[in-house]
Amino acid sequence: MTGPESEGSQVRRAVCPGSFDPITNGHLDIIARASRLYDEVYVAVMINKSKKGLFEIDERIELIRTVTADYGNVRVEAFHGLLVDFCKQRDIPAIVKGLRAVSDFDYELQMAQMNNGLSGVETLFVPTNPTYSFLSSSLVKEVAQWGGDIAHLVPPAVLEALNKRLGKD
Ligand code: PNS
């Protein structure tokens, strides 16, 4: 079959990639919005062997699964190597990324153009909710480390995990 009917029957997939060490409300907002736009959303957690995170990859994945459990169309997987290969293996034509500020744009544009040139995968930029435009996993960890209140910046399961990991509970 050709034409709109056959196109309409295709599953529309996208990926939200990142380090997620740990997932924040900013990430979650982007994933939630992607999950409303696409049939299936993969959250791809990058394995970076040269950079030890606060949380192991399995812990990050478990936290993301917990906080996205209600969405119904979100799958969480680890990956290493090129993101475009992750996309190719799963027939994913689109990467969804949040843009917090103009300062994100330069590098994100480079990656989007590189990824498109490598495999034709498209990158869709979603403007971050202004409530979270200053938010990053690194800042959350730093503030939590020094006892600052981050309860409004991460989901409750992440707050609990952070407090436990940092010996604050
Ligand atoms: O949360 P982060 O650390 O900002 O996410 C960065 C990430 C994982 C999206 C980016 O580093 C990435 O896509 N890495 C995979 C390796 C790759 O494909 N590199 C070429 C990008 S052009």
PDB file of C-alpha atoms in Angstrom, residues 42-46 57 61 65 75-79 86 90:
ATOM      1  CA  TYR A  42      13.358   5.809  23.595  1.00  0.00           C
ATOM      2  CA  VAL A  43      15.395   7.335  26.364  1.00  0.00           C
ATOM      3  CA  ALA A  44      18.988   6.490  25.468  1.00  0.00           C
ATOM      4  CA  VAL A  45      21.406   6.636  28.386  1.00  0.00           C
ATOM      5  CA  MET A  46      24.953   7.131  27.174  1.00  0.00           C
ATOM      6  CA  ILE A  57      24.200   3.264  34.309  1.00  0.00           C
ATOM      7  CA  ILE A  61      18.039   3.556  33.928  1.00  0.00           C
ATOM      8  CA  ARG A  65      11.986   3.873  34.294  1.00  0.00           C
ATOM      9  CA  ARG A  75      11.468   2.747  26.745  1.00  0.00           C
ATOM     10  CA  VAL A  76      14.768   3.236  28.486  1.00  0.00           C
ATOM     11  CA  GLU A  77      18.015   1.698  27.215  1.00  0.00           C
ATOM     12  CA  ALA A  78      21.739   2.192  27.634  1.00  0.00           C
ATOM     13  CA  PHE A  79      23.947   2.820  24.623  1.00  0.00           C
ATOM     14  CA  PHE A  86      21.337   3.387  18.176  1.00  0.00           C
ATOM     15  CA  ARG A  90      15.758   0.692  16.138  1.00  0.00           C
TER      16      ARG A  90
END
